[in-house]
Amino acid sequence: MTVISENRNEAQMIASILAGNTHEFHDLIQPYERSVYSMALSMLQNEADAEDAAQEAFLKAFRNLERFRGEAKFSTWLISITLNEARSRLRQKKTAKTESLDELNEGGHVSPALLRDWREIPSEALERQEVRLLLQDAIGDLPLIYRQVFVLRDMEDLSVNQSAEALGISVAAAKVRLHRARLMLQKRLSPQLKQVMPKRRWFPWF
């Protein structure tokens, strides 16, 4: 998640927007645009759907800004809206997972947003693409409850507490789900990644 500078007072910005200075809303959400899109993409597995979901999440945040009480961070509140929007779209399209994985792999294009925590990838372009595809597919195939917390904690850099708050679950549940997500990824990816680059330690959390 993007780190906000100390001189950025979001409470004041929100108060100003609610007072009628709606043009400031873009400045409020700009640091989170990448994170919101990344979160939507990780769940929907389709770039066009993720863009639509992200835009809808920002619209809902704007329309409901007066309901934000500051009890949580604005970024956590915004991610919660994004999660709810993505969940709603998944419910409406039960076959989205299978279809979107096929769409994602067409043309070999993979967004780097979901892979920012795996920066040390093979230098040769073909190997790098192979690793990205392996990771993309593995994360996309995680059951939704595990994928959500994995993306928030290990890809968007939220704390476990913030991840739990965004998901509306207990910290203990978030820790359990995160651990299981990591185990699933390790079990699936270790043999494949070792073939691509055998000397690398791929899973630093173990």
Short mmCIF file of C-alpha atoms in Angstrom, two decimals:
data_model
loop_
_atom_site.label_atom_id
_atom_site.label_comp_id
_atom_site.label_asym_id
_atom_site.label_seq_id
_atom_site.Cartn_x
_atom_site.Cartn_y
_atom_site.Cartn_z
CA MET A 1 0.00 0.00 0.00
CA THR A 2 1.27 3.46 -0.86
CA VAL A 3 2.87 5.31 2.06
CA ILE A 4 1.32 8.71 2.66
CA SER A 5 3.59 11.65 3.49
CA GLU A 6 3.16 13.35 6.86
CA ASN A 7 2.07 16.64 5.32
CA ARG A 8 -0.93 14.99 3.68
CA ASN A 9 -3.88 15.47 6.05
CA GLU A 10 -6.60 13.22 4.74
CA ALA A 11 -9.10 14.29 7.40
CA GLN A 12 -8.83 17.88 6.21
CA MET A 13 -9.08 16.83 2.58
CA ILE A 14 -12.23 14.83 3.28
CA ALA A 15 -13.78 17.72 5.19
CA SER A 16 -12.98 20.04 2.28
CA ILE A 17 -14.53 17.66 -0.26
CA LEU A 18 -17.67 17.32 1.82
CA ALA A 19 -17.82 21.12 2.04
CA GLY A 20 -18.10 21.28 -1.74
CA ASN A 21 -14.54 21.15 -3.05
CA THR A 22 -15.18 17.93 -4.96
CA HIS A 23 -12.21 18.50 -7.28
CA GLU A 24 -9.96 17.46 -4.38
CA PHE A 25 -11.31 13.91 -4.46
CA HIS A 26 -8.82 12.89 -7.14
CA ASP A 27 -5.96 14.09 -4.95
CA LEU A 28 -7.39 12.05 -2.07
CA ILE A 29 -7.57 8.78 -3.99
CA GLN A 30 -4.58 9.21 -6.32
CA PRO A 31 -2.05 7.46 -4.01
CA TYR A 32 -4.33 4.41 -3.86
CA GLU A 33 -5.26 4.00 -7.51
CA ARG A 34 -2.68 1.30 -8.18
CA SER A 35 -3.54 -0.61 -5.01
CA VAL A 36 -7.28 -0.54 -5.71
CA TYR A 37 -6.78 -1.77 -9.27
CA SER A 38 -4.33 -4.43 -8.11
CA MET A 39 -6.77 -5.67 -5.48
CA ALA A 40 -9.61 -5.85 -8.00
CA LEU A 41 -7.42 -7.60 -10.57
CA SER A 42 -6.24 -10.18 -8.06
CA MET A 43 -9.85 -11.18 -7.42
CA LEU A 44 -11.44 -10.81 -10.84
CA GLN A 45 -8.50 -12.07 -12.92
CA ASN A 46 -9.46 -9.89 -15.86
CA GLU A 47 -8.02 -6.46 -16.59
CA ALA A 48 -11.16 -4.91 -18.08
CA ASP A 49 -13.31 -6.20 -15.20
CA ALA A 50 -10.75 -4.92 -12.70
CA GLU A 51 -10.73 -1.46 -14.26
CA ASP A 52 -14.53 -1.33 -14.12
CA ALA A 53 -14.57 -2.54 -10.52
CA ALA A 54 -11.91 -0.02 -9.49
CA GLN A 55 -13.82 2.86 -11.09
CA GLU A 56 -17.04 1.74 -9.41
CA ALA A 57 -15.24 1.47 -6.07
CA PHE A 58 -13.99 5.05 -6.38
CA LEU A 59 -17.48 6.24 -7.31
CA LYS A 60 -18.98 4.49 -4.30
CA ALA A 61 -16.30 5.97 -2.07
CA PHE A 62 -17.16 9.44 -3.35
CA ARG A 63 -20.91 8.94 -2.97
CA ASN A 64 -20.51 7.57 0.55
CA LEU A 65 -17.67 9.76 1.74
CA GLU A 66 -19.87 11.39 4.37
CA ARG A 67 -20.25 7.96 5.99
CA PHE A 68 -16.51 7.67 6.55
CA ARG A 69 -15.98 8.31 10.24
CA GLY A 70 -12.21 8.02 10.45
CA GLU A 71 -12.35 5.03 12.77
CA ALA A 72 -10.22 3.16 10.24
CA LYS A 73 -7.67 4.51 7.80
CA PHE A 74 -9.14 5.89 4.61
CA SER A 75 -7.03 3.43 2.62
CA THR A 76 -8.48 0.47 4.57
CA TRP A 77 -12.02 1.78 4.04
CA LEU A 78 -11.35 2.17 0.32
CA ILE A 79 -9.94 -1.35 0.02
CA SER A 80 -13.03 -2.69 1.82
CA ILE A 81 -15.24 -1.02 -0.78
CA THR A 82 -13.11 -2.52 -3.54
CA LEU A 83 -13.34 -5.98 -2.03
CA ASN A 84 -17.12 -5.73 -1.76
CA GLU A 85 -17.41 -4.56 -5.35
CA ALA A 86 -15.22 -7.39 -6.62
CA ARG A 87 -17.15 -9.95 -4.56
CA SER A 88 -20.41 -8.68 -6.00
CA ARG A 89 -19.09 -9.07 -9.53
CA LEU A 90 -17.85 -12.58 -8.80
CA ARG A 91 -21.26 -13.57 -7.51
CA GLN A 92 -22.84 -12.23 -10.68
CA LYS A 93 -20.45 -14.20 -12.85
CA LYS A 94 -19.84 -17.56 -11.24
CA THR A 95 -17.72 -18.78 -14.13
CA ALA A 96 -15.46 -15.73 -14.05
CA LYS A 97 -12.50 -17.64 -12.65
CA THR A 98 -12.19 -20.14 -15.48
CA GLU A 99 -12.97 -17.67 -18.24
CA SER A 100 -10.75 -14.87 -16.95
CA LEU A 101 -7.68 -17.08 -16.58
CA ASP A 102 -7.97 -17.91 -20.27
CA GLU A 103 -8.40 -14.24 -21.14
CA LEU A 104 -5.45 -13.22 -18.99
CA ASN A 105 -3.10 -15.59 -20.79
CA GLU A 106 -4.11 -14.54 -24.30
CA GLY A 107 -1.26 -12.80 -26.05
CA GLY A 108 1.14 -13.46 -23.20
CA HIS A 109 0.38 -10.13 -21.53
CA VAL A 110 0.65 -10.12 -17.75
CA SER A 111 0.25 -7.08 -15.55
CA PRO A 112 3.25 -6.63 -13.23
CA ALA A 113 1.07 -5.16 -10.47
CA LEU A 114 0.42 -8.51 -8.84
CA LEU A 115 4.06 -9.50 -8.83
CA ARG A 116 5.76 -6.60 -7.18
CA ASP A 117 7.03 -8.67 -4.24
CA TRP A 118 8.91 -11.01 -6.58
CA ARG A 119 11.36 -8.52 -8.04
CA GLU A 120 14.30 -10.91 -8.22
CA ILE A 121 13.26 -12.79 -11.31
CA PRO A 122 15.49 -14.39 -13.97
CA SER A 123 17.18 -11.84 -16.18
CA GLU A 124 16.39 -13.64 -19.41
CA ALA A 125 13.05 -12.39 -20.75
CA LEU A 126 11.52 -15.78 -21.54
CA GLU A 127 12.26 -17.13 -18.07
CA ARG A 128 10.91 -13.95 -16.50
CA GLN A 129 7.64 -14.30 -18.39
CA GLU A 130 7.43 -17.95 -17.40
CA VAL A 131 7.85 -17.12 -13.71
CA ARG A 132 5.29 -14.33 -13.90
CA LEU A 133 2.77 -16.65 -15.50
CA LEU A 134 3.38 -19.34 -12.88
CA LEU A 135 2.86 -16.88 -10.04
CA GLN A 136 -0.13 -15.22 -11.68
CA ASP A 137 -1.89 -18.52 -12.23
CA ALA A 138 -1.09 -19.85 -8.76
CA ILE A 139 -2.36 -16.73 -7.01
CA GLY A 140 -5.44 -16.68 -9.20
CA ASP A 141 -6.20 -20.30 -8.34
CA LEU A 142 -6.11 -19.74 -4.59
CA PRO A 143 -9.56 -20.03 -2.98
CA LEU A 144 -10.98 -16.54 -2.65
CA ILE A 145 -10.77 -16.28 1.14
CA TYR A 146 -7.05 -17.09 1.02
CA ARG A 147 -6.29 -15.02 -2.08
CA GLN A 148 -7.78 -11.89 -0.50
CA VAL A 149 -5.62 -11.90 2.61
CA PHE A 150 -2.51 -12.94 0.67
CA VAL A 151 -2.88 -10.04 -1.74
CA LEU A 152 -3.52 -7.52 1.03
CA ARG A 153 -0.66 -8.66 3.28
CA ASP A 154 2.06 -9.93 0.95
CA MET A 155 1.41 -7.87 -2.17
CA GLU A 156 -0.17 -4.63 -0.98
CA ASP A 157 1.98 -4.48 2.18
CA LEU A 158 -0.89 -3.98 4.61
CA SER A 159 -0.28 -5.20 8.13
CA VAL A 160 -2.13 -8.28 9.33
CA ASN A 161 -4.34 -6.02 11.46
CA GLN A 162 -5.17 -3.77 8.50
CA SER A 163 -5.84 -6.79 6.28
CA ALA A 164 -8.21 -8.24 8.87
CA GLU A 165 -9.98 -4.91 9.21
CA ALA A 166 -10.41 -4.56 5.43
CA LEU A 167 -11.81 -8.07 5.20
CA GLY A 168 -14.03 -7.74 8.25
CA ILE A 169 -12.48 -10.75 10.01
CA SER A 170 -10.51 -11.26 13.20
CA VAL A 171 -6.74 -10.90 13.28
CA ALA A 172 -6.46 -14.57 14.25
CA ALA A 173 -8.51 -15.61 11.22
CA ALA A 174 -6.39 -13.41 8.95
CA LYS A 175 -3.20 -15.04 10.26
CA VAL A 176 -4.59 -18.54 9.69
CA ARG A 177 -5.76 -17.74 6.17
CA LEU A 178 -2.45 -16.08 5.29
CA HIS A 179 -0.48 -19.07 6.52
CA ARG A 180 -2.65 -21.47 4.53
CA ALA A 181 -2.35 -19.31 1.41
CA ARG A 182 1.43 -19.36 1.68
CA LEU A 183 1.44 -23.12 2.19
CA MET A 184 -0.73 -23.62 -0.89
CA LEU A 185 1.54 -21.44 -3.02
CA GLN A 186 4.67 -23.14 -1.73
CA LYS A 187 3.28 -26.61 -2.42
CA ARG A 188 2.21 -25.73 -5.93
CA LEU A 189 5.09 -23.53 -7.03
CA SER A 190 8.23 -24.93 -5.40
CA PRO A 191 8.84 -27.74 -7.93
CA GLN A 192 8.12 -25.49 -10.91
CA LEU A 193 10.17 -22.52 -9.75
CA LYS A 194 13.15 -24.67 -8.80
CA GLN A 195 13.26 -25.91 -12.37
CA VAL A 196 13.35 -22.35 -13.67
CA MET A 197 15.96 -21.07 -11.21
CA PRO A 198 17.17 -23.82 -8.85
CA LYS A 199 19.56 -21.70 -6.72
CA ARG A 200 16.98 -19.15 -5.63
CA ARG A 201 15.13 -19.37 -2.32
CA TRP A 202 11.65 -18.59 -3.56
CA PHE A 203 9.63 -18.50 -0.35
CA PRO A 204 11.30 -16.21 2.24
CA TRP A 205 8.47 -16.63 4.74
CA PHE A 206 9.48 -20.26 5.39
#
